[in-house]
């Protein structure tokens, strides 16, 4: 028996009203098809304006398509779900809560009958996993940008979702912090077999993290131009991947798309 993809995007169209009362509607993207298999990490690349964040919001159930359907494990997505954890570009932490308090809030939403001690133990497991041990009681204002994103990742992991949805979660960080978090995320997803979908502008980030890369043409009326399978071995790291035989061919292919073919 053939198993269903974890995410199946089928014929998605998203149209918004024109800016003026008499202007025609604007179709941001049109007839989008792709799938994400269980345990797969998929990145989506495209220029600003092609509807990447809008598409992610539809996958998350935070927005509705004008037509077409998104299925999660064969069931139509009609709204938000704790099975789909979203990590935003901004950390989206509650400023009055500690790091562990932000994670506990999500855990208690997922398992309202879990005891206080069980919540604490569960949250600590994920605090330790993202290397924030010792910062449990700090509030967001006391944390660096990278630490805030670690809390966001821990919060997403702690509700044990079936799917990670990420909207350029590392783009606002400095290069060193971004690099270490990329590798941490890669290790976590590989060890837990987490299914993940991530928007990025960074070609090297996509090559490091993704099993396959979805390339979208420019908007309006953006489409999926190509889906590229990553030929590099999964054991790659950001320190060694540029030594791998297939690194420069895939990097040049993605760069050529962004420079030339993304214009349809």
PDB file of C-alpha atoms in Angstrom:
ATOM      1  CA  UNK A   1       0.000   0.000   0.000  1.00  0.00           C
ATOM      2  CA  UNK A   2       1.414   3.410  -1.024  1.00  0.00           C
ATOM      3  CA  UNK A   3       1.479   5.872   1.890  1.00  0.00           C
ATOM      4  CA  UNK A   4       0.184   9.418   1.431  1.00  0.00           C
ATOM      5  CA  UNK A   5       2.643  12.352   1.550  1.00  0.00           C
ATOM      6  CA  UNK A   6       2.756  14.250   4.834  1.00  0.00           C
ATOM      7  CA  UNK A   7       1.939  17.433   2.890  1.00  0.00           C
ATOM      8  CA  UNK A   8       0.282  17.473  -0.516  1.00  0.00           C
ATOM      9  CA  UNK A   9      -0.243  20.836  -2.246  1.00  0.00           C
ATOM     10  CA  UNK A  10      -2.664  20.483  -5.154  1.00  0.00           C
ATOM     11  CA  UNK A  11      -3.460  23.287  -7.581  1.00  0.00           C
ATOM     12  CA  UNK A  12      -3.164  26.194  -5.117  1.00  0.00           C
ATOM     13  CA  UNK A  13      -4.154  29.660  -6.323  1.00  0.00           C
ATOM     14  CA  UNK A  14      -4.167  32.799  -4.162  1.00  0.00           C
ATOM     15  CA  UNK A  15      -5.783  35.972  -5.460  1.00  0.00           C
ATOM     16  CA  UNK A  16      -6.116  39.299  -3.647  1.00  0.00           C
ATOM     17  CA  UNK A  17      -8.351  42.290  -4.542  1.00  0.00           C
ATOM     18  CA  UNK A  18      -6.661  45.006  -6.603  1.00  0.00           C
ATOM     19  CA  UNK A  19      -5.267  48.051  -4.780  1.00  0.00           C
ATOM     20  CA  UNK A  20      -8.000  50.311  -6.150  1.00  0.00           C
ATOM     21  CA  UNK A  21     -11.774  49.831  -6.202  1.00  0.00           C
ATOM     22  CA  UNK A  22     -11.831  49.398  -9.976  1.00  0.00           C
ATOM     23  CA  UNK A  23      -8.526  47.490 -10.276  1.00  0.00           C
ATOM     24  CA  UNK A  24      -8.450  43.862 -11.316  1.00  0.00           C
ATOM     25  CA  UNK A  25      -7.649  41.211  -8.674  1.00  0.00           C
ATOM     26  CA  UNK A  26      -3.980  40.243  -8.352  1.00  0.00           C
ATOM     27  CA  UNK A  27      -3.088  36.550  -8.567  1.00  0.00           C
ATOM     28  CA  UNK A  28       0.011  36.122  -6.403  1.00  0.00           C
ATOM     29  CA  UNK A  29       0.615  32.482  -7.367  1.00  0.00           C
ATOM     30  CA  UNK A  30      -1.234  30.113  -9.654  1.00  0.00           C
ATOM     31  CA  UNK A  31      -1.611  26.320  -9.906  1.00  0.00           C
ATOM     32  CA  UNK A  32       1.012  25.320  -7.325  1.00  0.00           C
ATOM     33  CA  UNK A  33       1.697  21.577  -6.961  1.00  0.00           C
ATOM     34  CA  UNK A  34       4.271  19.781  -4.794  1.00  0.00           C
ATOM     35  CA  UNK A  35       4.472  17.293  -1.929  1.00  0.00           C
ATOM     36  CA  UNK A  36       6.557  16.715   1.193  1.00  0.00           C
ATOM     37  CA  UNK A  37       7.146  13.126   2.282  1.00  0.00           C
ATOM     38  CA  UNK A  38       7.388  11.967   5.899  1.00  0.00           C
ATOM     39  CA  UNK A  39      10.805  12.833   7.369  1.00  0.00           C
ATOM     40  CA  UNK A  40      11.706  15.005   4.374  1.00  0.00           C
ATOM     41  CA  UNK A  41      13.152  18.519   4.605  1.00  0.00           C
ATOM     42  CA  UNK A  42      11.928  20.746   1.763  1.00  0.00           C
ATOM     43  CA  UNK A  43      13.063  24.329   1.113  1.00  0.00           C
ATOM     44  CA  UNK A  44      11.276  26.835  -1.108  1.00  0.00           C
ATOM     45  CA  UNK A  45      13.268  29.527  -2.929  1.00  0.00           C
ATOM     46  CA  UNK A  46      11.934  32.503  -4.871  1.00  0.00           C
ATOM     47  CA  UNK A  47      12.269  36.267  -5.120  1.00  0.00           C
ATOM     48  CA  UNK A  48      10.220  38.639  -2.959  1.00  0.00           C
ATOM     49  CA  UNK A  49       6.657  38.983  -4.210  1.00  0.00           C
ATOM     50  CA  UNK A  50       6.138  35.408  -5.396  1.00  0.00           C
ATOM     51  CA  UNK A  51       3.917  34.589  -2.418  1.00  0.00           C
ATOM     52  CA  UNK A  52       6.238  32.390  -0.329  1.00  0.00           C
ATOM     53  CA  UNK A  53       4.939  33.564   3.063  1.00  0.00           C
ATOM     54  CA  UNK A  54       1.347  33.479   1.810  1.00  0.00           C
ATOM     55  CA  UNK A  55       1.886  29.880   0.725  1.00  0.00           C
ATOM     56  CA  UNK A  56       3.353  28.953   4.120  1.00  0.00           C
ATOM     57  CA  UNK A  57       0.394  30.590   5.879  1.00  0.00           C
ATOM     58  CA  UNK A  58      -1.964  28.447   3.803  1.00  0.00           C
ATOM     59  CA  UNK A  59       0.001  25.313   4.753  1.00  0.00           C
ATOM     60  CA  UNK A  60      -0.268  26.378   8.396  1.00  0.00           C
ATOM     61  CA  UNK A  61      -4.025  26.956   8.116  1.00  0.00           C
ATOM     62  CA  UNK A  62      -3.621  30.681   8.862  1.00  0.00           C
ATOM     63  CA  UNK A  63      -4.853  31.730   5.400  1.00  0.00           C
ATOM     64  CA  UNK A  64      -7.125  30.174   2.795  1.00  0.00           C
ATOM     65  CA  UNK A  65      -6.352  29.548  -0.857  1.00  0.00           C
ATOM     66  CA  UNK A  66      -8.603  31.077  -3.503  1.00  0.00           C
ATOM     67  CA  UNK A  67      -8.721  27.614  -5.064  1.00  0.00           C
ATOM     68  CA  UNK A  68      -6.873  24.331  -4.725  1.00  0.00           C
ATOM     69  CA  UNK A  69      -6.317  22.158  -1.660  1.00  0.00           C
ATOM     70  CA  UNK A  70      -3.625  21.348   0.921  1.00  0.00           C
ATOM     71  CA  UNK A  71      -3.727  17.885   2.490  1.00  0.00           C
ATOM     72  CA  UNK A  72      -1.908  16.819   5.652  1.00  0.00           C
ATOM     73  CA  UNK A  73      -1.612  13.028   5.771  1.00  0.00           C
ATOM     74  CA  UNK A  74      -4.613  12.769   3.461  1.00  0.00           C
ATOM     75  CA  UNK A  75      -6.816  15.187   5.457  1.00  0.00           C
ATOM     76  CA  UNK A  76      -7.663  18.632   4.094  1.00  0.00           C
ATOM     77  CA  UNK A  77      -6.116  21.559   5.983  1.00  0.00           C
ATOM     78  CA  UNK A  78      -8.929  23.906   6.998  1.00  0.00           C
ATOM     79  CA  UNK A  79      -7.355  25.786   9.916  1.00  0.00           C
ATOM     80  CA  UNK A  80      -4.447  25.894  12.378  1.00  0.00           C
ATOM     81  CA  UNK A  81      -3.382  22.699  14.152  1.00  0.00           C
ATOM     82  CA  UNK A  82      -0.853  21.748  16.814  1.00  0.00           C
ATOM     83  CA  UNK A  83       0.292  19.076  14.348  1.00  0.00           C
ATOM     84  CA  UNK A  84       1.811  21.949  12.342  1.00  0.00           C
ATOM     85  CA  UNK A  85       4.314  24.089  14.284  1.00  0.00           C
ATOM     86  CA  UNK A  86       5.277  27.432  12.738  1.00  0.00           C
ATOM     87  CA  UNK A  87       8.617  29.151  13.350  1.00  0.00           C
ATOM     88  CA  UNK A  88       8.544  32.753  12.145  1.00  0.00           C
ATOM     89  CA  UNK A  89      11.293  35.123  11.025  1.00  0.00           C
ATOM     90  CA  UNK A  90      10.723  37.080  14.229  1.00  0.00           C
ATOM     91  CA  UNK A  91      10.843  34.899  17.334  1.00  0.00           C
ATOM     92  CA  UNK A  92       7.178  35.604  18.300  1.00  0.00           C
ATOM     93  CA  UNK A  93       7.863  35.009  22.004  1.00  0.00           C
ATOM     94  CA  UNK A  94       5.634  36.422  24.734  1.00  0.00           C
ATOM     95  CA  UNK A  95       7.858  39.096  26.352  1.00  0.00           C
ATOM     96  CA  UNK A  96       6.429  38.746  29.886  1.00  0.00           C
ATOM     97  CA  UNK A  97       7.196  35.020  30.050  1.00  0.00           C
ATOM     98  CA  UNK A  98      10.530  33.331  30.695  1.00  0.00           C
ATOM     99  CA  UNK A  99      12.134  31.086  28.090  1.00  0.00           C
ATOM    100  CA  UNK A 100      10.756  27.962  29.740  1.00  0.00           C
ATOM    101  CA  UNK A 101       7.423  29.724  30.328  1.00  0.00           C
ATOM    102  CA  UNK A 102       7.036  30.352  26.589  1.00  0.00           C
ATOM    103  CA  UNK A 103       7.659  26.670  25.903  1.00  0.00           C
ATOM    104  CA  UNK A 104       5.387  25.536  28.752  1.00  0.00           C
ATOM    105  CA  UNK A 105       2.523  27.660  27.409  1.00  0.00           C
ATOM    106  CA  UNK A 106       2.603  25.681  24.144  1.00  0.00           C
ATOM    107  CA  UNK A 107       3.017  22.348  25.946  1.00  0.00           C
ATOM    108  CA  UNK A 108      -0.026  23.004  28.180  1.00  0.00           C
ATOM    109  CA  UNK A 109      -2.061  23.900  25.068  1.00  0.00           C
ATOM    110  CA  UNK A 110      -1.110  20.531  23.574  1.00  0.00           C
ATOM    111  CA  UNK A 111      -1.579  18.457  26.748  1.00  0.00           C
ATOM    112  CA  UNK A 112      -3.861  20.385  29.153  1.00  0.00           C
ATOM    113  CA  UNK A 113      -4.010  17.490  31.635  1.00  0.00           C
ATOM    114  CA  UNK A 114      -0.230  17.201  32.016  1.00  0.00           C
ATOM    115  CA  UNK A 115       0.896  17.914  35.601  1.00  0.00           C
ATOM    116  CA  UNK A 116       3.098  20.903  36.438  1.00  0.00           C
ATOM    117  CA  UNK A 117       6.066  18.600  37.149  1.00  0.00           C
ATOM    118  CA  UNK A 118       5.559  16.738  33.870  1.00  0.00           C
ATOM    119  CA  UNK A 119       5.369  20.037  31.939  1.00  0.00           C
ATOM    120  CA  UNK A 120       8.583  21.208  33.594  1.00  0.00           C
ATOM    121  CA  UNK A 121      10.405  17.966  32.780  1.00  0.00           C
ATOM    122  CA  UNK A 122       9.116  17.943  29.201  1.00  0.00           C
ATOM    123  CA  UNK A 123      10.159  21.574  28.604  1.00  0.00           C
ATOM    124  CA  UNK A 124      13.589  21.020  30.138  1.00  0.00           C
ATOM    125  CA  UNK A 125      14.236  18.204  27.678  1.00  0.00           C
ATOM    126  CA  UNK A 126      13.854  20.607  24.749  1.00  0.00           C
ATOM    127  CA  UNK A 127      15.679  23.483  26.494  1.00  0.00           C
ATOM    128  CA  UNK A 128      18.636  21.117  26.812  1.00  0.00           C
ATOM    129  CA  UNK A 129      18.248  19.916  23.212  1.00  0.00           C
ATOM    130  CA  UNK A 130      18.741  23.428  21.811  1.00  0.00           C
ATOM    131  CA  UNK A 131      21.583  24.164  24.266  1.00  0.00           C
ATOM    132  CA  UNK A 132      19.808  26.772  26.391  1.00  0.00           C
ATOM    133  CA  UNK A 133      20.442  25.045  29.716  1.00  0.00           C
ATOM    134  CA  UNK A 134      20.923  27.742  32.366  1.00  0.00           C
ATOM    135  CA  UNK A 135      18.769  30.317  30.547  1.00  0.00           C
ATOM    136  CA  UNK A 136      15.393  28.845  31.515  1.00  0.00           C
ATOM    137  CA  UNK A 137      14.307  31.792  33.675  1.00  0.00           C
ATOM    138  CA  UNK A 138      15.479  34.567  31.346  1.00  0.00           C
ATOM    139  CA  UNK A 139      12.871  36.662  29.578  1.00  0.00           C
ATOM    140  CA  UNK A 140      13.162  37.448  25.834  1.00  0.00           C
ATOM    141  CA  UNK A 141      14.648  40.905  26.508  1.00  0.00           C
ATOM    142  CA  UNK A 142      17.552  39.182  28.280  1.00  0.00           C
ATOM    143  CA  UNK A 143      18.275  36.832  25.359  1.00  0.00           C
ATOM    144  CA  UNK A 144      20.264  37.389  22.174  1.00  0.00           C
ATOM    145  CA  UNK A 145      18.589  37.016  18.776  1.00  0.00           C
ATOM    146  CA  UNK A 146      20.002  33.533  18.331  1.00  0.00           C
ATOM    147  CA  UNK A 147      18.854  32.461  21.800  1.00  0.00           C
ATOM    148  CA  UNK A 148      15.333  33.741  21.093  1.00  0.00           C
ATOM    149  CA  UNK A 149      15.219  31.630  17.932  1.00  0.00           C
ATOM    150  CA  UNK A 150      16.436  28.642  19.948  1.00  0.00           C
ATOM    151  CA  UNK A 151      13.479  29.141  22.296  1.00  0.00           C
ATOM    152  CA  UNK A 152      11.192  29.272  19.255  1.00  0.00           C
ATOM    153  CA  UNK A 153      12.647  26.027  17.927  1.00  0.00           C
ATOM    154  CA  UNK A 154      12.371  24.368  21.360  1.00  0.00           C
ATOM    155  CA  UNK A 155       8.751  25.517  21.656  1.00  0.00           C
ATOM    156  CA  UNK A 156       7.937  24.075  18.250  1.00  0.00           C
ATOM    157  CA  UNK A 157       9.682  20.776  19.030  1.00  0.00           C
ATOM    158  CA  UNK A 158       8.062  20.506  22.456  1.00  0.00           C
ATOM    159  CA  UNK A 159       4.538  20.096  21.079  1.00  0.00           C
ATOM    160  CA  UNK A 160       5.835  17.165  19.006  1.00  0.00           C
ATOM    161  CA  UNK A 161       4.275  18.315  15.725  1.00  0.00           C
ATOM    162  CA  UNK A 162       4.071  16.205  12.615  1.00  0.00           C
ATOM    163  CA  UNK A 163       5.311  19.132  10.504  1.00  0.00           C
ATOM    164  CA  UNK A 164       7.708  22.067  10.993  1.00  0.00           C
ATOM    165  CA  UNK A 165       6.826  25.150   8.933  1.00  0.00           C
ATOM    166  CA  UNK A 166       9.530  27.829   8.917  1.00  0.00           C
ATOM    167  CA  UNK A 167       9.531  31.311   7.368  1.00  0.00           C
ATOM    168  CA  UNK A 168      13.182  32.381   7.014  1.00  0.00           C
ATOM    169  CA  UNK A 169      13.815  31.765  10.726  1.00  0.00           C
ATOM    170  CA  UNK A 170      17.519  32.690  10.631  1.00  0.00           C
ATOM    171  CA  UNK A 171      17.572  35.610   8.178  1.00  0.00           C
ATOM    172  CA  UNK A 172      17.843  38.325  10.852  1.00  0.00           C
ATOM    173  CA  UNK A 173      20.799  36.667  12.614  1.00  0.00           C
ATOM    174  CA  UNK A 174      24.507  37.251  12.156  1.00  0.00           C
ATOM    175  CA  UNK A 175      26.389  34.762   9.971  1.00  0.00           C
ATOM    176  CA  UNK A 176      28.011  32.784  12.811  1.00  0.00           C
ATOM    177  CA  UNK A 177      24.781  32.397  14.786  1.00  0.00           C
ATOM    178  CA  UNK A 178      22.864  31.532  11.634  1.00  0.00           C
ATOM    179  CA  UNK A 179      25.389  28.857  10.724  1.00  0.00           C
ATOM    180  CA  UNK A 180      25.330  27.180  14.136  1.00  0.00           C
ATOM    181  CA  UNK A 181      21.517  27.174  14.252  1.00  0.00           C
ATOM    182  CA  UNK A 182      21.312  25.753  10.730  1.00  0.00           C
ATOM    183  CA  UNK A 183      23.476  22.808  11.745  1.00  0.00           C
ATOM    184  CA  UNK A 184      21.553  22.368  14.992  1.00  0.00           C
ATOM    185  CA  UNK A 185      18.252  22.294  13.127  1.00  0.00           C
ATOM    186  CA  UNK A 186      19.670  19.841  10.592  1.00  0.00           C
ATOM    187  CA  UNK A 187      20.876  17.513  13.352  1.00  0.00           C
ATOM    188  CA  UNK A 188      17.561  17.691  15.216  1.00  0.00           C
ATOM    189  CA  UNK A 189      15.472  17.011  12.111  1.00  0.00           C
ATOM    190  CA  UNK A 190      17.689  14.096  11.079  1.00  0.00           C
ATOM    191  CA  UNK A 191      17.731  12.517  14.545  1.00  0.00           C
ATOM    192  CA  UNK A 192      13.963  12.891  15.072  1.00  0.00           C
ATOM    193  CA  UNK A 193      12.968  12.250  11.419  1.00  0.00           C
ATOM    194  CA  UNK A 194      11.002  15.505  11.586  1.00  0.00           C
ATOM    195  CA  UNK A 195       9.119  16.571   8.453  1.00  0.00           C
ATOM    196  CA  UNK A 196      10.017  20.189   7.627  1.00  0.00           C
ATOM    197  CA  UNK A 197       9.135  22.886   5.081  1.00  0.00           C
ATOM    198  CA  UNK A 198      11.162  26.078   5.065  1.00  0.00           C
ATOM    199  CA  UNK A 199      11.223  29.322   3.094  1.00  0.00           C
ATOM    200  CA  UNK A 200      14.670  30.768   2.452  1.00  0.00           C
ATOM    201  CA  UNK A 201      16.466  33.276   0.224  1.00  0.00           C
ATOM    202  CA  UNK A 202      19.816  31.667   1.001  1.00  0.00           C
ATOM    203  CA  UNK A 203      21.015  29.142  -1.604  1.00  0.00           C
ATOM    204  CA  UNK A 204      23.650  27.623   0.686  1.00  0.00           C
ATOM    205  CA  UNK A 205      21.121  27.279   3.496  1.00  0.00           C
ATOM    206  CA  UNK A 206      18.818  25.358   1.148  1.00  0.00           C
ATOM    207  CA  UNK A 207      21.668  23.109  -0.045  1.00  0.00           C
ATOM    208  CA  UNK A 208      22.702  22.370   3.554  1.00  0.00           C
ATOM    209  CA  UNK A 209      19.240  21.653   4.934  1.00  0.00           C
ATOM    210  CA  UNK A 210      16.994  20.411   2.144  1.00  0.00           C
ATOM    211  CA  UNK A 211      16.373  17.005   0.621  1.00  0.00           C
ATOM    212  CA  UNK A 212      14.626  18.812  -2.234  1.00  0.00           C
ATOM    213  CA  UNK A 213      14.267  22.454  -3.221  1.00  0.00           C
ATOM    214  CA  UNK A 214      11.127  23.990  -4.743  1.00  0.00           C
ATOM    215  CA  UNK A 215      11.892  26.877  -7.137  1.00  0.00           C
ATOM    216  CA  UNK A 216       9.158  29.495  -7.661  1.00  0.00           C
ATOM    217  CA  UNK A 217       9.076  32.001 -10.496  1.00  0.00           C
ATOM    218  CA  UNK A 218       8.538  35.699  -9.854  1.00  0.00           C
ATOM    219  CA  UNK A 219       5.104  37.027  -8.953  1.00  0.00           C
ATOM    220  CA  UNK A 220       2.449  37.937  -9.787  1.00  0.00           C
ATOM    221  CA  UNK A 221       1.138  34.660 -11.230  1.00  0.00           C
ATOM    222  CA  UNK A 222       4.115  32.825  -9.727  1.00  0.00           C
ATOM    223  CA  UNK A 223       4.416  29.118 -10.467  1.00  0.00           C
ATOM    224  CA  UNK A 224       6.626  26.209  -9.448  1.00  0.00           C
ATOM    225  CA  UNK A 225       9.337  26.249 -12.105  1.00  0.00           C
ATOM    226  CA  UNK A 226      11.248  23.176 -10.936  1.00  0.00           C
ATOM    227  CA  UNK A 227      11.720  20.836  -7.979  1.00  0.00           C
ATOM    228  CA  UNK A 228      15.404  20.017  -7.478  1.00  0.00           C
ATOM    229  CA  UNK A 229      16.522  16.861  -5.660  1.00  0.00           C
ATOM    230  CA  UNK A 230      19.583  17.542  -3.506  1.00  0.00           C
ATOM    231  CA  UNK A 231      22.335  15.111  -4.621  1.00  0.00           C
ATOM    232  CA  UNK A 232      24.586  15.734  -1.591  1.00  0.00           C
ATOM    233  CA  UNK A 233      24.738  13.043   1.130  1.00  0.00           C
ATOM    234  CA  UNK A 234      22.588  13.736   4.198  1.00  0.00           C
ATOM    235  CA  UNK A 235      25.653  13.644   6.461  1.00  0.00           C
ATOM    236  CA  UNK A 236      26.874  16.961   4.974  1.00  0.00           C
ATOM    237  CA  UNK A 237      27.877  19.890   7.177  1.00  0.00           C
ATOM    238  CA  UNK A 238      28.347  23.554   6.283  1.00  0.00           C
ATOM    239  CA  UNK A 239      32.105  23.114   6.826  1.00  0.00           C
ATOM    240  CA  UNK A 240      32.564  20.265   4.355  1.00  0.00           C
ATOM    241  CA  UNK A 241      29.760  20.474   1.799  1.00  0.00           C
ATOM    242  CA  UNK A 242      31.713  22.767  -0.558  1.00  0.00           C
ATOM    243  CA  UNK A 243      34.271  19.962  -0.918  1.00  0.00           C
ATOM    244  CA  UNK A 244      31.605  17.534  -2.188  1.00  0.00           C
ATOM    245  CA  UNK A 245      31.575  16.714  -5.889  1.00  0.00           C
ATOM    246  CA  UNK A 246      27.985  17.808  -6.547  1.00  0.00           C
ATOM    247  CA  UNK A 247      28.074  21.025  -4.503  1.00  0.00           C
ATOM    248  CA  UNK A 248      29.076  23.495  -7.219  1.00  0.00           C
ATOM    249  CA  UNK A 249      26.806  22.013  -9.929  1.00  0.00           C
ATOM    250  CA  UNK A 250      23.699  22.288  -7.709  1.00  0.00           C
ATOM    251  CA  UNK A 251      24.712  25.720  -6.407  1.00  0.00           C
ATOM    252  CA  UNK A 252      25.247  27.030  -9.940  1.00  0.00           C
ATOM    253  CA  UNK A 253      21.925  25.517 -11.037  1.00  0.00           C
ATOM    254  CA  UNK A 254      20.048  27.331  -8.236  1.00  0.00           C
ATOM    255  CA  UNK A 255      21.909  30.585  -8.830  1.00  0.00           C
ATOM    256  CA  UNK A 256      21.188  30.446 -12.558  1.00  0.00           C
ATOM    257  CA  UNK A 257      17.501  29.996 -11.748  1.00  0.00           C
ATOM    258  CA  UNK A 258      17.397  33.051  -9.483  1.00  0.00           C
ATOM    259  CA  UNK A 259      19.309  35.229 -11.961  1.00  0.00           C
ATOM    260  CA  UNK A 260      17.670  34.124 -15.213  1.00  0.00           C
ATOM    261  CA  UNK A 261      14.861  31.565 -15.134  1.00  0.00           C
ATOM    262  CA  UNK A 262      12.863  32.961 -12.188  1.00  0.00           C
ATOM    263  CA  UNK A 263      11.540  35.648 -14.525  1.00  0.00           C
ATOM    264  CA  UNK A 264       9.460  32.946 -16.302  1.00  0.00           C
TER     265      UNK A 264
END
